[in-house]
Tab-separated table of C-alpha atoms and ligand atoms in Angstrom:
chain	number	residue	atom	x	y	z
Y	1117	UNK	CA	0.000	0.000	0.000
Y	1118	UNK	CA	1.626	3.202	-1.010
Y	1119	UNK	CA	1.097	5.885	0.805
Y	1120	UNK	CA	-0.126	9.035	-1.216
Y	1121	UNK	CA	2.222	11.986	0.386
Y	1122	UNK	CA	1.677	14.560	-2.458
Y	1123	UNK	CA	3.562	16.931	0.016
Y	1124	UNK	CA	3.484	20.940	-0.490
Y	1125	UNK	CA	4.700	21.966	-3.875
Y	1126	UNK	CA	8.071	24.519	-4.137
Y	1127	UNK	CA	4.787	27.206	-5.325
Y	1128	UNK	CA	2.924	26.747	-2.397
Y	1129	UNK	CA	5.507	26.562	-0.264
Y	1130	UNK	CA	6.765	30.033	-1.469
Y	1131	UNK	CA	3.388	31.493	-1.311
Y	1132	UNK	CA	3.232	30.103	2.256
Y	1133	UNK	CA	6.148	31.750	3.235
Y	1134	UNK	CA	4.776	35.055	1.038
Y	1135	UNK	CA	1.763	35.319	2.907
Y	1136	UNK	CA	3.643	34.927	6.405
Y	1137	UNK	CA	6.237	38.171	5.320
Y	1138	UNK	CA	2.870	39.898	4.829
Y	1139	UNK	CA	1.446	38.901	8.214
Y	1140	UNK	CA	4.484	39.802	9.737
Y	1141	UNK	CA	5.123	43.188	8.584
Y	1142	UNK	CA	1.530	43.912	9.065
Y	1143	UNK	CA	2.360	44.357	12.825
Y	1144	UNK	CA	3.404	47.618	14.413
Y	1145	UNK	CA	7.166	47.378	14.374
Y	1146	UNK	CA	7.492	47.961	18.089
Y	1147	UNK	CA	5.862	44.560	18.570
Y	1148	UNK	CA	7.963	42.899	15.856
Y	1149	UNK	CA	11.313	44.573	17.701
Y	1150	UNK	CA	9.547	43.077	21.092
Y	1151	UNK	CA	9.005	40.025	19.588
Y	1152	UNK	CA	12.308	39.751	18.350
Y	1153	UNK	CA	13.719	40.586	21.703
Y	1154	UNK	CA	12.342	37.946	23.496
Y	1155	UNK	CA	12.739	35.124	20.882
Y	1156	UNK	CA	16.782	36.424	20.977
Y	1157	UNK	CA	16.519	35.953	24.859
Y	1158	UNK	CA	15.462	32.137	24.318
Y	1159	UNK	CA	17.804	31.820	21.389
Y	1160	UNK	CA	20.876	33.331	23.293
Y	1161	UNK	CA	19.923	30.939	26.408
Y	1162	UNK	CA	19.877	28.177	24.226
Y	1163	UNK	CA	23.306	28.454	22.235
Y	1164	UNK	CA	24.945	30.235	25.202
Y	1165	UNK	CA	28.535	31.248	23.832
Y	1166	UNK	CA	27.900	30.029	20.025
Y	1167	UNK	CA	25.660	33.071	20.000
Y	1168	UNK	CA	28.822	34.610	18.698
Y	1169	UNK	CA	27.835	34.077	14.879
Y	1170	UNK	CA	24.932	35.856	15.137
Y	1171	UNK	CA	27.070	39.054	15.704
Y	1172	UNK	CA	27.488	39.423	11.899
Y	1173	UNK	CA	23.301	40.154	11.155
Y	1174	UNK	CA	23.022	42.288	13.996
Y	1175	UNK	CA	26.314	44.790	13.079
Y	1176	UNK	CA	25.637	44.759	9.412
Y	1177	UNK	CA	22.170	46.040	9.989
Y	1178	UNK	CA	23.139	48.163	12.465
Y	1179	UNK	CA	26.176	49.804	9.851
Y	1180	UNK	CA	23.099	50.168	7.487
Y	1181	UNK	CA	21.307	52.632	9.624
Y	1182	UNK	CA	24.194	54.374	10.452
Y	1183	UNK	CA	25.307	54.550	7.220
Y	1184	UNK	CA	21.821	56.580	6.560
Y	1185	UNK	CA	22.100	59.013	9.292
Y	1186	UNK	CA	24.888	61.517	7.739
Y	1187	UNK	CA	22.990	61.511	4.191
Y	1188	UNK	CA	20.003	62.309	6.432
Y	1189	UNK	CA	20.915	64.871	8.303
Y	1190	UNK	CA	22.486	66.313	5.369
Y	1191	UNK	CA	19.447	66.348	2.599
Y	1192	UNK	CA	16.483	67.063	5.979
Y	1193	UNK	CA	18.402	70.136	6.912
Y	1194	UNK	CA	19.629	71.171	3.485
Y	1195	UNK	CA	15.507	70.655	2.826
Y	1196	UNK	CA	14.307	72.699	6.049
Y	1197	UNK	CA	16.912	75.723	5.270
Y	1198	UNK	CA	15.472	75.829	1.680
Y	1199	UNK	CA	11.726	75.687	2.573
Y	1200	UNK	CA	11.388	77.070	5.670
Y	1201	UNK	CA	13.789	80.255	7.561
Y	1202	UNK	CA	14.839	79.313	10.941
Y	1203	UNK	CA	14.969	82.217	12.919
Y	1204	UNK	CA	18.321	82.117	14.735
Y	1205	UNK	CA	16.070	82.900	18.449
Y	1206	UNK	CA	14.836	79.309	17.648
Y	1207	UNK	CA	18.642	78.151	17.095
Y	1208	UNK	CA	19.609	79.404	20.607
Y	1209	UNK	CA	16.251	78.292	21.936
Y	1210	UNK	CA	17.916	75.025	20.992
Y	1211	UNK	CA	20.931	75.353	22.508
Y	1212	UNK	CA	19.287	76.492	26.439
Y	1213	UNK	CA	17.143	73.154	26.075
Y	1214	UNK	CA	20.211	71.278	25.862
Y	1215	UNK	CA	22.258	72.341	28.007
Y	1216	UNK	CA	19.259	72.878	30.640
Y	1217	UNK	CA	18.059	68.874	29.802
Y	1218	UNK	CA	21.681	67.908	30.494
Y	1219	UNK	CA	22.163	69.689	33.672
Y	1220	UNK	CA	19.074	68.350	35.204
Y	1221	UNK	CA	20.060	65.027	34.316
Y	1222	UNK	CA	23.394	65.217	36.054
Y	1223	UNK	CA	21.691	67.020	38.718
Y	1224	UNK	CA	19.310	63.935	39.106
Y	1225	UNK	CA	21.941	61.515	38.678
Y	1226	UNK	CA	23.997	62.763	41.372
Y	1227	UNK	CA	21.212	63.081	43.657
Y	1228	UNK	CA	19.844	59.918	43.616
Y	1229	UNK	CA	23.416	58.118	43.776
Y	1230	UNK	CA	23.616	60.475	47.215
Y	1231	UNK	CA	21.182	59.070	48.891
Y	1232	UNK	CA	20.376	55.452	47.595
Y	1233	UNK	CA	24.365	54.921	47.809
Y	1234	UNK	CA	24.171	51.980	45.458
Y	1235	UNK	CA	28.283	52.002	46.637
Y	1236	UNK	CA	27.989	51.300	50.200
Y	1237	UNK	CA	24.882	47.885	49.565
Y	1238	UNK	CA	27.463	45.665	49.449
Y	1239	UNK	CA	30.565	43.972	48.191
Y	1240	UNK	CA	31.727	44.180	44.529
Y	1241	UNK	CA	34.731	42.285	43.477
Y	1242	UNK	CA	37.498	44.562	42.066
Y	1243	UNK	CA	37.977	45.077	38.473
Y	1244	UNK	CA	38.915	42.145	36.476
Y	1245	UNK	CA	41.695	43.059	33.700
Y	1246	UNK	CA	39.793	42.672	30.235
Y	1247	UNK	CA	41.870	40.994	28.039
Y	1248	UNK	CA	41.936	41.848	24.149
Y	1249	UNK	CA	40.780	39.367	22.369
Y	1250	UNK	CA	42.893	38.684	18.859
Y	1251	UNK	CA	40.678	37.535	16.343
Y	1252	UNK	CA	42.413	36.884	12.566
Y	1253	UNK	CA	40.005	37.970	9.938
Y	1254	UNK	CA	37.449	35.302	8.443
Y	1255	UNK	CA	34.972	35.993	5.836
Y	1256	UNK	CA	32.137	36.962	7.824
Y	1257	UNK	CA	34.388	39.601	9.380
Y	1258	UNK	CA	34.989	40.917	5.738
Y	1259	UNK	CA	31.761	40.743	4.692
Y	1260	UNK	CA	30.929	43.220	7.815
Y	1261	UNK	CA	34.064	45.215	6.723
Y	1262	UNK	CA	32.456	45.845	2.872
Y	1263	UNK	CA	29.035	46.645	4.256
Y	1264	UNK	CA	29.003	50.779	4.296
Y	1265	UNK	CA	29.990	52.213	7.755
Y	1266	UNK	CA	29.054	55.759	6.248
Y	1267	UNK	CA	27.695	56.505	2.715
Y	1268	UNK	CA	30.266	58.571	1.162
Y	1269	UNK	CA	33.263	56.659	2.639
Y	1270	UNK	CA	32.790	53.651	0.020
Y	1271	UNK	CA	33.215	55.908	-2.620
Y	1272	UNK	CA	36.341	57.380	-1.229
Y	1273	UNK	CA	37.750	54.039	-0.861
Y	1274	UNK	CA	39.244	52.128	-3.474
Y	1275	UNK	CA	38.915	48.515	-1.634
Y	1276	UNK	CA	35.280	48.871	-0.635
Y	1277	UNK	CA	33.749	48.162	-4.684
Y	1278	UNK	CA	31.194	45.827	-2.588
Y	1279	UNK	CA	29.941	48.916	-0.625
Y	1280	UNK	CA	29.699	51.083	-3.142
Y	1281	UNK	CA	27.829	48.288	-5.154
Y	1282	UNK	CA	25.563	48.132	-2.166
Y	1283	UNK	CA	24.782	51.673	-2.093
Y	1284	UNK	CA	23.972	52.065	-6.195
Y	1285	UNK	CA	22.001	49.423	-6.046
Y	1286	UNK	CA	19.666	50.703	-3.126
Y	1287	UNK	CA	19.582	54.295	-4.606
Y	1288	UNK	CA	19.085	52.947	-8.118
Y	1289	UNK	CA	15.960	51.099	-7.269
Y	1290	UNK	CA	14.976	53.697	-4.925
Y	1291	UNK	CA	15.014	56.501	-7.795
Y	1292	UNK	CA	13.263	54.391	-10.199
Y	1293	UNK	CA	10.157	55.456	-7.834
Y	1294	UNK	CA	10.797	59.146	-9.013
Y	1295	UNK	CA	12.799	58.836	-12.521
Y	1296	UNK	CA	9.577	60.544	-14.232
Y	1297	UNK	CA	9.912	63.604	-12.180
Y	1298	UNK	CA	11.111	66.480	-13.914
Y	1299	UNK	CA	13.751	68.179	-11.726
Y	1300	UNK	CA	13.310	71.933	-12.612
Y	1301	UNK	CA	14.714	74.207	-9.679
Y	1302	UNK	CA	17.333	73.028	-7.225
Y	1303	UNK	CA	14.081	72.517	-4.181
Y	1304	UNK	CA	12.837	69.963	-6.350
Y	1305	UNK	CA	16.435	68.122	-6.896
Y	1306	UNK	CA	16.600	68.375	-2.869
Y	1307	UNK	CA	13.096	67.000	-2.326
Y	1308	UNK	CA	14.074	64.032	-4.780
Y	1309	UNK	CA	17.008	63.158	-2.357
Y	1310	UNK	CA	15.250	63.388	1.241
Y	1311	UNK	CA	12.233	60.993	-0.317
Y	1312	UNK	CA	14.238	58.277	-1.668
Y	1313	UNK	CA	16.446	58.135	1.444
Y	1314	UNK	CA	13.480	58.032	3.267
Y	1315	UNK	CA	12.256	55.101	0.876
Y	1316	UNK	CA	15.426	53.421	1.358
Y	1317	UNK	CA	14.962	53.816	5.318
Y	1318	UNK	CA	11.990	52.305	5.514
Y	1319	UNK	CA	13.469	49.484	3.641
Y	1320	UNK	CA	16.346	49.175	5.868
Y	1321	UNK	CA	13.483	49.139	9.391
Y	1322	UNK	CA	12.096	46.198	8.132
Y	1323	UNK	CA	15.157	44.230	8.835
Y	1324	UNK	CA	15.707	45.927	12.256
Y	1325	UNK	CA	13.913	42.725	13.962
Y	1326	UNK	CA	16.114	40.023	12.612
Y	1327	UNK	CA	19.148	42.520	13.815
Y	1328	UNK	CA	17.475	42.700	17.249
Y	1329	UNK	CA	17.089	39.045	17.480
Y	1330	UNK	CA	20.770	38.687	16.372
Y	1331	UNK	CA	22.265	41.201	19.021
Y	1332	UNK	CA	20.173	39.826	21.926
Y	1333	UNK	CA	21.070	36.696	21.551
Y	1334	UNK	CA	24.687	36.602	21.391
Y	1335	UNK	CA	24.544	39.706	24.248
Y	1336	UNK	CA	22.126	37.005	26.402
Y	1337	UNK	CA	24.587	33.906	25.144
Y	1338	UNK	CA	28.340	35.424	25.745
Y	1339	UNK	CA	27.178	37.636	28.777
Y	1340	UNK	CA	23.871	36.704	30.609
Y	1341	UNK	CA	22.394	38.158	33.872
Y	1342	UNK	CA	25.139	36.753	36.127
Y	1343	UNK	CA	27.296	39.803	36.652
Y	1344	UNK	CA	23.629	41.703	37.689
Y	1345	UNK	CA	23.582	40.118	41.253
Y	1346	UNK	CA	26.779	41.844	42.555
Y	1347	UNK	CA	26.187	45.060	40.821
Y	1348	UNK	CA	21.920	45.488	41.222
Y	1349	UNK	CA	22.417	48.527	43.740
Y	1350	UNK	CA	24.281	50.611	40.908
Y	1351	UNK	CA	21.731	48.728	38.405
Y	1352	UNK	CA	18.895	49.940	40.552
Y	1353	UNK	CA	20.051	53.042	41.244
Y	1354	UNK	CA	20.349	54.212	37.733
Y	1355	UNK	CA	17.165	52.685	36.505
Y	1356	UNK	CA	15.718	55.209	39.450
Y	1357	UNK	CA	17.699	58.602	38.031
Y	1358	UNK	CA	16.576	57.704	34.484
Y	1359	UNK	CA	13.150	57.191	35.350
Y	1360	UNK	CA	13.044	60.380	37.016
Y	1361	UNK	CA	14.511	61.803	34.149
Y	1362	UNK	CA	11.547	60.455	31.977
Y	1363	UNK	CA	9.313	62.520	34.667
Y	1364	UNK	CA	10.745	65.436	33.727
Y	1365	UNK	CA	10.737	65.598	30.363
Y	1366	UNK	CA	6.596	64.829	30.227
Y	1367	UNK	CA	6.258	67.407	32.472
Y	1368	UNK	CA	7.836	69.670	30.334
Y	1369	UNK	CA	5.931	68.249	27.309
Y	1370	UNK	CA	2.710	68.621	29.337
Y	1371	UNK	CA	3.478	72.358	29.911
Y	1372	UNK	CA	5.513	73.764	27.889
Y	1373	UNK	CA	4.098	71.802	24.238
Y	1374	UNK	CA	0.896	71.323	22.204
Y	1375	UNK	CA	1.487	67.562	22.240
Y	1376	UNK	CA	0.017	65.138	24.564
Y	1377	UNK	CA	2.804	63.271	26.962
Y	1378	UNK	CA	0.964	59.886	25.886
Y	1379	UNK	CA	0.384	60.770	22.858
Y	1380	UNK	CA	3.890	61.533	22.313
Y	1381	UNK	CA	5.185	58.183	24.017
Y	1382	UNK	CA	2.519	56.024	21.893
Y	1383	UNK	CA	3.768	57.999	18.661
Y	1384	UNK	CA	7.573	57.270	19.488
Y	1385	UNK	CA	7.033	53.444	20.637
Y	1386	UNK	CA	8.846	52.470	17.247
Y	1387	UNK	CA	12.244	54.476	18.290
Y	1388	UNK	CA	12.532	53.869	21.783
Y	1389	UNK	CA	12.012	50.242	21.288
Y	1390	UNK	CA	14.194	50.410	18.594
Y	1391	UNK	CA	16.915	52.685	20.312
Y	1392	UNK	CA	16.466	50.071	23.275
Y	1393	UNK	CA	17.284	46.703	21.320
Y	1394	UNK	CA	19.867	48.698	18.951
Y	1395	UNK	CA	22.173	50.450	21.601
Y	1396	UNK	CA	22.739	53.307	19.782
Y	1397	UNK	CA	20.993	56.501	19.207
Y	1398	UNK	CA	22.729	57.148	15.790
Y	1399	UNK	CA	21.029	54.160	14.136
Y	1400	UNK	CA	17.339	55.206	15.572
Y	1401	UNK	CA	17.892	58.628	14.413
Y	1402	UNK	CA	16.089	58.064	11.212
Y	1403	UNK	CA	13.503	56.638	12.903
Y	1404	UNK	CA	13.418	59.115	15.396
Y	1405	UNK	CA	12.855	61.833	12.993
Y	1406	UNK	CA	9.655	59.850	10.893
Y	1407	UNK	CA	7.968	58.915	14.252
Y	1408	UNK	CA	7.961	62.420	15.100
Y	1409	UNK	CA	6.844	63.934	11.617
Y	1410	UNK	CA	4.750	61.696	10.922
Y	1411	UNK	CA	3.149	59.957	13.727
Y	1412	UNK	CA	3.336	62.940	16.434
Y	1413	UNK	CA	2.693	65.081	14.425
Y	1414	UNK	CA	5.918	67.566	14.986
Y	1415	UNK	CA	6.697	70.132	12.114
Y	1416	UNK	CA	9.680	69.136	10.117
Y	1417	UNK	CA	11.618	72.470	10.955
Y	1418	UNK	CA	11.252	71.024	14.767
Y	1419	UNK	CA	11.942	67.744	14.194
Y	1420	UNK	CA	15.193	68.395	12.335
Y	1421	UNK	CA	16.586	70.382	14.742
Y	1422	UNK	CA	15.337	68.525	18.023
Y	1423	UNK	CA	16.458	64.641	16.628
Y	1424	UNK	CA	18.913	65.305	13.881
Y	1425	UNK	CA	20.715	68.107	15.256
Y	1426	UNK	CA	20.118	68.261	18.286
Y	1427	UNK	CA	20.470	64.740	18.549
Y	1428	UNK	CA	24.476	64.879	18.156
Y	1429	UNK	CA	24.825	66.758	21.166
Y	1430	UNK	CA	21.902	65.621	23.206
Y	1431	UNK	CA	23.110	62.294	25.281
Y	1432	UNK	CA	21.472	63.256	28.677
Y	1433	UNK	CA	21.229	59.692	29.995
Y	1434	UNK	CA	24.836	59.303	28.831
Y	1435	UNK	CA	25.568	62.260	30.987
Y	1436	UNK	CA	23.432	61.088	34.149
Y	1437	UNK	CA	24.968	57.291	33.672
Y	1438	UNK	CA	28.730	58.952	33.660
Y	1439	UNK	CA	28.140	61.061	36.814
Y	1440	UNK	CA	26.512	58.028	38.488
Y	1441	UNK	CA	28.865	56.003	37.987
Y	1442	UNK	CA	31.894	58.337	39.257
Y	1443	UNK	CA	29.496	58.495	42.462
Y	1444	UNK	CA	29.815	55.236	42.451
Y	1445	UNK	CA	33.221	54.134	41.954
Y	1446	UNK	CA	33.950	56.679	44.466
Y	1447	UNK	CA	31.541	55.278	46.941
Y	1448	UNK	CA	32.819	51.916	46.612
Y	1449	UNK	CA	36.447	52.539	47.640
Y	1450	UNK	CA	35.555	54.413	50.309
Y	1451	UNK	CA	36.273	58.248	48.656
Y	1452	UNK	CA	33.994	60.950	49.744
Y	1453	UNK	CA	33.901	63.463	46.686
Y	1454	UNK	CA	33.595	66.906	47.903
Y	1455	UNK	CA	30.841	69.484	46.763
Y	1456	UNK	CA	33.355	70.782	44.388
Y	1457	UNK	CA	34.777	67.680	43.353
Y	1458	UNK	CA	30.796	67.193	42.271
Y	1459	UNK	CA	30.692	70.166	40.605
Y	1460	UNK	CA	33.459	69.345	38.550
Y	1461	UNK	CA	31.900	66.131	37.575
Y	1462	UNK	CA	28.763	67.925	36.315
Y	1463	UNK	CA	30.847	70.161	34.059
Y	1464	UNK	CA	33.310	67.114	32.590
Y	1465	UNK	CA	29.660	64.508	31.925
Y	1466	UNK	CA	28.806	67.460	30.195
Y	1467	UNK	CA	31.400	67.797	28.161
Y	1468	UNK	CA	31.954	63.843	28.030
Y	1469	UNK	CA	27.988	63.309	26.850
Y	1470	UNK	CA	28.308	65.588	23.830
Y	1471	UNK	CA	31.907	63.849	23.037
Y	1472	UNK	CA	29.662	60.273	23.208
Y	1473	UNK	CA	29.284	59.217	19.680
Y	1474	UNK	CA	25.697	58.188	19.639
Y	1475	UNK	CA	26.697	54.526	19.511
Y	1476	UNK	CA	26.970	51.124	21.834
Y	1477	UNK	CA	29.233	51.418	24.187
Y	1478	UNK	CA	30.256	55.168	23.530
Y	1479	UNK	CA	29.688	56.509	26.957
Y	1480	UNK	CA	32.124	54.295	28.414
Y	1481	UNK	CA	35.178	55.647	26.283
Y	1482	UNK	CA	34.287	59.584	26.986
Y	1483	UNK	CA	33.858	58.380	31.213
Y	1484	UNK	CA	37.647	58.459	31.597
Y	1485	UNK	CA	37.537	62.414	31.253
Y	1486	UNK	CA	35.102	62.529	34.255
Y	1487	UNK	CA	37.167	60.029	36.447
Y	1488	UNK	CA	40.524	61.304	35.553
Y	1489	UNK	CA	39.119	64.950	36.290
Y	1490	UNK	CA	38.297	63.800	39.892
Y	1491	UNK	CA	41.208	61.611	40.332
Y	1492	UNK	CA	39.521	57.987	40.158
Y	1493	UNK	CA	40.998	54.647	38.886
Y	1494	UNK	CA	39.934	54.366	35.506
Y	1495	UNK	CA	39.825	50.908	35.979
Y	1496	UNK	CA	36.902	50.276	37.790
Y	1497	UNK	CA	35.282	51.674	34.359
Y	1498	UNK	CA	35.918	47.905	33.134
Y	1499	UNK	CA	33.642	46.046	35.913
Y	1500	UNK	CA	30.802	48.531	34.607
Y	1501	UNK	CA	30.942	46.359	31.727
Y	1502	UNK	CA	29.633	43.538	32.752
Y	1503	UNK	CA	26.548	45.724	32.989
Y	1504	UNK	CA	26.720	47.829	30.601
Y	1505	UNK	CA	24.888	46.120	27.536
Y	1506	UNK	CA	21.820	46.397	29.880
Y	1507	UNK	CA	22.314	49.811	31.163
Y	1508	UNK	CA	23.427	51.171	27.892
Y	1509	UNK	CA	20.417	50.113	26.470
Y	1510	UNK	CA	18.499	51.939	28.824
Y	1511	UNK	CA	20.519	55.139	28.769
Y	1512	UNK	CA	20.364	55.140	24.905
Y	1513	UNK	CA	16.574	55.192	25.037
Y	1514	UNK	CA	17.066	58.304	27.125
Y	1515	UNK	CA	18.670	60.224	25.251
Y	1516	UNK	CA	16.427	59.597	22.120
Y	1517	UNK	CA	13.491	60.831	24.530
Y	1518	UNK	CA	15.650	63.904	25.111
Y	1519	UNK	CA	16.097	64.433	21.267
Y	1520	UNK	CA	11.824	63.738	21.325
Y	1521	UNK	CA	11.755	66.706	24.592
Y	1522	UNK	CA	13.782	69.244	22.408
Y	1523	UNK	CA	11.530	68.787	18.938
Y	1524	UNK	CA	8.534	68.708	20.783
Y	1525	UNK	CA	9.267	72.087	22.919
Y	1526	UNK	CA	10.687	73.566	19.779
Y	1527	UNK	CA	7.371	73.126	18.319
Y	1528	UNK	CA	6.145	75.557	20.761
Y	1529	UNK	CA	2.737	75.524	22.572
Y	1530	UNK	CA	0.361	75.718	19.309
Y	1531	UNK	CA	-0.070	72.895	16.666
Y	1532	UNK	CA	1.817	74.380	13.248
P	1076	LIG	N1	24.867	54.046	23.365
P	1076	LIG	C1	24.611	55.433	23.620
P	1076	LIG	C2	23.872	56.027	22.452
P	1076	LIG	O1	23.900	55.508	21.372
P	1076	LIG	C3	25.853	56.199	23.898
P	1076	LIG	C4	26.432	55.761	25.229
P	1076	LIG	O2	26.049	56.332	26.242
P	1076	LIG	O3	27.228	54.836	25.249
P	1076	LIG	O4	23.233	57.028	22.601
């Protein structure tokens, strides 16, 4: 008797899978990112360190969207200064929200590491020595290497043909769109530019998921939660500050702003999730700017100078993170920092958090100013590591709410 297994036919089975993309992209992208997150917890717990590989997905996306930030800036500004005249009170309007967002979030940062004293809970092992890890190049490595860090620098650079391959071919497609449009003053040439990088954007989200899935798993795989049981008081203490920090700037949405604190949150759910799983404020820029155009509801002239930039000098939860955790180095070998020594670590986070390149990790690199400027062993900066994928993540997402705080206070108290 034979059995009849007809099976699924290659058609249907790419039809299947055709009908499943749909489904999938039909949901918001914050629950696709969410999604992602938690299936890259599972996957991470269940290949522990061979989580490795999936590095490669999660950094070649991620060089993607930072390769689309420069053009981005570039073409939205060039576009705003053509169509619309920014008044230069509105320019230094800009510049007293940042530095007045930043010094609150140092202020808040310091206070809350005074009195919770995540340094004095317990003990913390001293700094382990990190040790540099030599890798020879494979080809996955060089296949990260010829994806575009930036999207000029391929065409500077005679050995990157692949990159500059890459970027032709997304523009090419992308300007088929428009090919029919005649270009007759230089606005319309402009306009041409910012709409197909915006097309090729939103190609680019769509593959954020599989890059959060990638980056959580081999963060959950090589790392895990181990190193958060000695260190939860600092952990704590900073999830406090930035919460507080969130406080403040709805309050000064609810005042000072035509838009709606919630409204604003529900309207920016794709970038925060995004700048949580991503680590890096630079690669949520882009999406940072469309949530607020287009589902907030913030002018363009606003949201240009608030998230794009703004955004490059904006890293208040960098700067709160890097006074906290001076605090609490200090507190943990036993050095009371006088109120000057304080001061002087409001005024180097400052300077450190606009330093911070708006990427993973960044913070860490610009917190030697602030320790070497109160006379702290730069070492301890390495046991904040074992934290810092996790706090990172949560500081990032901070400062793309302060870039959402500047637009939407920009934007003044009437709807434009
Ligand atoms: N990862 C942060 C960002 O992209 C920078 C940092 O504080 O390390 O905004």
């Amino acid at each position: 008797m034979a059995a009849k297994s007809k099976g699924v036919t290659p058609k249907q089975k790419s039809s299947i899978l055709a009908a499943a993309w749909r489904g999938w992209n039909n949901w918001p992208l914050y629950v696709r990112i969410i999604v992602a997150m938690f299936a890259g917890v599972l996957l991470g717990l269940v290949l522990g360190k061979r989580a490795m590989v999936m590095e490669i997905p999660s950094k070649i996306i991620l060089q993607l969207l930072g390769a689309l930030a420069p053009p981005l800036i570039l073409v939205a500004v060039t576009h705003v200064l053509m169509t619309t005249a920014i008044p230069g009170k509105k320019a230094a309007r800009l510049v007293g929200l940042l530095v007045l967002n930043t010094t609150v979030a140092i202020l808040i940062g310091l206070g809350v590491a005074n009195s919770l004293q995540p340094g004095r809970w317990g003990v913390v092992a001293p700094p382990a020595t990190v040790e540099q890890q030599d890798t020879g190049v494979n080809p996955w490595e060089l296949l990260v290497q010829n994806v575009p860090k930036s999207l000029l620098g391929p065409l500077g650079d005679k050995q990157n043909i692949i990159g500059v391959i890459i970027i032709a071919l997304a523009f090419g497609i992308a300007l088929r769109g428009v090919r029919d449009k005649s270009v007759g003053t230089v606005q319309d040439l402009v306009e041409v530019g910012y709409n197909t990088l915006l097309v090729v954007l939103h190609w680019i989200i769509q593959l954020v998921p599989l890059g959060v899935l990638a980056i959580v798993s081999k963060v959950i795989g090589t790392e895990g939660f181990a190193p958060f049981k000695a260190m939860l008081a600092f952990v704590v203490a900073v999830l406090v500050a930035l919460s507080l920090q969130t406080v403040w700037y709805l309050l000064r949405i609810q005042f000072l702003s035509w838009a709606r604190p919630w409204d604003v949150l529900r309207g920016m759910r794709d970038a925060l999730v995004m700048a949580f799983s991503t680590d890096s404020s630079t690669a949520t820029m882009p999406v940072t700017y469309a949530c607020l155009k287009d589902n907030v509801g913030i002018s363009e002239e606003s949201a240009s100078l608030g998230a794009l930039v703004g955004a490059n000098f904006n890293n208040d939860g960098t700067a709160l993170y890097e006074a906290m955790a001076a605090l609490f180095v200090a507190q943990l070998i036993g050095t009371d920092l006088s109120l000057s020594q304080q001061m002087l670590i409001v005024l180097t986070s400052i300077i450190a958090s606009v330093g911070a390149a708006g990427i993973p990790e960044a913070g860490l690199v610009t917190m030697t100013l602030v320790f070497t400027a109160v006379k702290l062993p730069t070492e301890y900066i390495a046991m904040l590591l074992t934290v810092d994928w996790f706090l990172d993540r949560c500081r990032t997402t901070i400062n793309v709410l302060g870039d959402v705080n500047v637009s939407c206070l920009l934007d003044g108290k009437r709807k434009r």
